[in-house]
C-alpha atoms as one frame of an Amber mdcrd trajectory, in Angstrom:
protein
   9.141  17.181  80.681  11.625  15.228  82.712  14.796  16.911  83.662  17.916
  15.091  82.568  19.396  15.909  85.930  16.974  13.415  87.521  18.855  10.570
  85.857  22.431   9.921  86.896  24.869   9.495  84.025  25.455   5.845  83.139
  28.717   4.458  84.368  28.991   1.626  81.824  31.468  -0.149  84.031  30.571
  -3.519  82.501  30.375  -2.446  78.852  32.492  -4.532  76.517  33.425  -3.075
  73.133  35.225  -5.078  70.462  36.237  -2.920  67.517  36.795  -5.062  64.431
  39.008  -3.698  61.665  37.755  -5.598  58.616  40.035  -6.091  55.645  39.033
  -5.987  51.984  36.123  -8.421  52.014  35.930 -10.846  49.092  33.799 -13.836
  48.210  34.910 -17.266  49.323  36.974 -19.329  46.854  37.040 -20.603  44.201
  35.931 -17.373  42.434  37.369 -14.579  44.554  35.454 -11.383  43.801  35.109
  -8.031  45.538  31.465  -6.907  45.617  30.939  -3.198  46.132  27.148  -3.010
  46.293  24.631  -2.058  43.610  24.245   0.943  41.366  20.952   1.342  39.507
  20.137  -2.309  40.134  23.472  -3.560  38.760  25.926  -5.349  41.036  29.300
  -3.615  41.100  32.002  -6.250  41.448  35.340  -7.319  40.053  37.588 -10.371
  40.317  40.505 -10.117  42.719  43.734 -11.865  41.826  46.677 -12.423  44.166
  48.946  -9.393  44.453  52.218  -9.505  42.555  55.117  -7.119  42.186  54.616
  -4.322  39.670  57.026  -3.979  36.769  57.619  -0.373  37.857  56.438   1.806
  40.728  53.019   3.416  40.395  53.079   7.098  39.466  50.792   9.846  40.732
  49.835  10.472  37.099  48.633   6.857  36.699  47.773   5.555  40.183  46.381
   2.150  40.991  43.414   2.351  43.306  44.251   0.682  46.635  46.752  -1.964
  45.511  47.036  -3.010  49.152  43.574  -4.630  49.166  45.009  -8.085  48.528
  47.333  -7.674  51.529  44.362  -7.321  53.867  41.739  -9.433  52.082  39.337
 -11.607  54.067  36.734 -14.106  52.866  33.055 -13.375  53.582  32.697 -16.560
  55.633  35.646 -15.596  57.858  34.239 -12.094  58.293  30.850 -13.423  59.392
  32.524 -15.972  61.654  34.588 -13.179  63.250  31.512 -11.045  63.985  29.569
 -13.995  65.398  32.540 -15.074  67.497  32.991 -11.561  68.929  29.285 -11.219
  69.685  28.623 -14.687  71.085  31.786 -16.570  71.999  34.435 -14.053  73.054
  34.913 -13.782  76.805  33.272 -10.663  78.222  35.659  -8.054  79.554  34.864
  -4.463  80.391  36.663  -1.989  78.184  37.627  -1.646  74.547  39.509  -4.210
  72.482  40.697  -3.813  68.896  41.124  -6.754  66.547  41.829  -7.268  62.864
  39.718  -9.450  60.605  41.943 -10.519  57.699  43.010 -13.780  56.055  45.709
 -15.856  57.784  48.231 -14.614  55.209  48.156 -11.936  52.521  46.518 -12.787
  49.214  49.856 -12.152  47.549  52.359 -14.244  45.670  55.326 -11.998  46.494
  56.491 -10.974  49.976  55.067  -7.843  51.594  58.383  -5.874  51.451  58.906
  -6.782  47.785  55.356  -5.689  46.944  55.674  -2.350  48.735  59.010  -1.631
  47.021  57.654  -2.501  43.578  54.418  -0.541  44.031  55.819   2.648  45.572
  59.540   2.611  44.725  62.622   2.179  46.891  62.504   5.697  48.355  58.905
   5.481  49.570  59.394   1.910  50.796  62.413   3.031  52.823  60.073   5.280
  54.829  57.922   2.261  55.832  58.946   0.327  58.909  59.063  -3.227  57.607
  61.570  -4.592  60.120  59.022  -7.216  61.183  59.427  -8.756  57.732  63.226
  -9.010  58.095  62.632 -12.405  59.679  62.282 -14.812  56.706  59.467 -16.644
  58.502  57.430 -13.392  58.484  57.714 -12.556  54.752  54.142 -13.716  54.069
  52.474 -12.778  57.363  49.439 -10.476  57.293  49.986  -6.729  57.463  47.535
  -6.594  60.387  48.325  -8.330  63.678  45.972 -11.264  64.265  47.295 -11.774
  67.813  44.491  -9.848  69.563  41.844 -11.759  67.552  43.546 -15.058  68.390
  43.545 -14.048  72.068  39.729 -13.792  71.824  39.656 -17.305  70.387  39.050
 -16.326  66.743  41.260 -17.080  63.794  40.563 -16.961  60.065  40.096 -20.298
  58.346  40.287 -19.511  54.626  43.740 -18.986  53.163  42.786 -17.235  49.926
  46.223 -17.752  48.394  46.208 -21.499  49.112  42.867 -21.707  47.283  44.752
 -20.576  44.155  47.360 -23.301  44.579  50.115 -21.219  46.200
């Protein structure tokens, strides 16, 4: 047996990690679908429509499962492109970088603040810091910052909402 003490610990001074936070992955347009794998040989999937304001806030007694998915949706082709870009094209830099992989704007007809208020009610929405969206130009920006991904040279190409004519 070799003693582990014979081998110095690796220093990893040149290791480059890019952590990719992937949004809710959906198929490319025109038929936007979330695929969630297979169960007993049957594909589990459902169509995903653009998010809209709810008529009334969701209640704990009748919750909606992850209504925010449309706010962080990303097309399969953009997801693959992001991974390939990070692995092959991004400049190498020692350390850890974090990026988001989402569509260029939310897959939502209404603005992010209006959606949050309608889904969770005024009181819950008041506890969310949405000051970024106070600027009218930001009302339909993604909920995840694409700046770090753009700094690596990657940006999403498919605007899911535009594919629906919005």
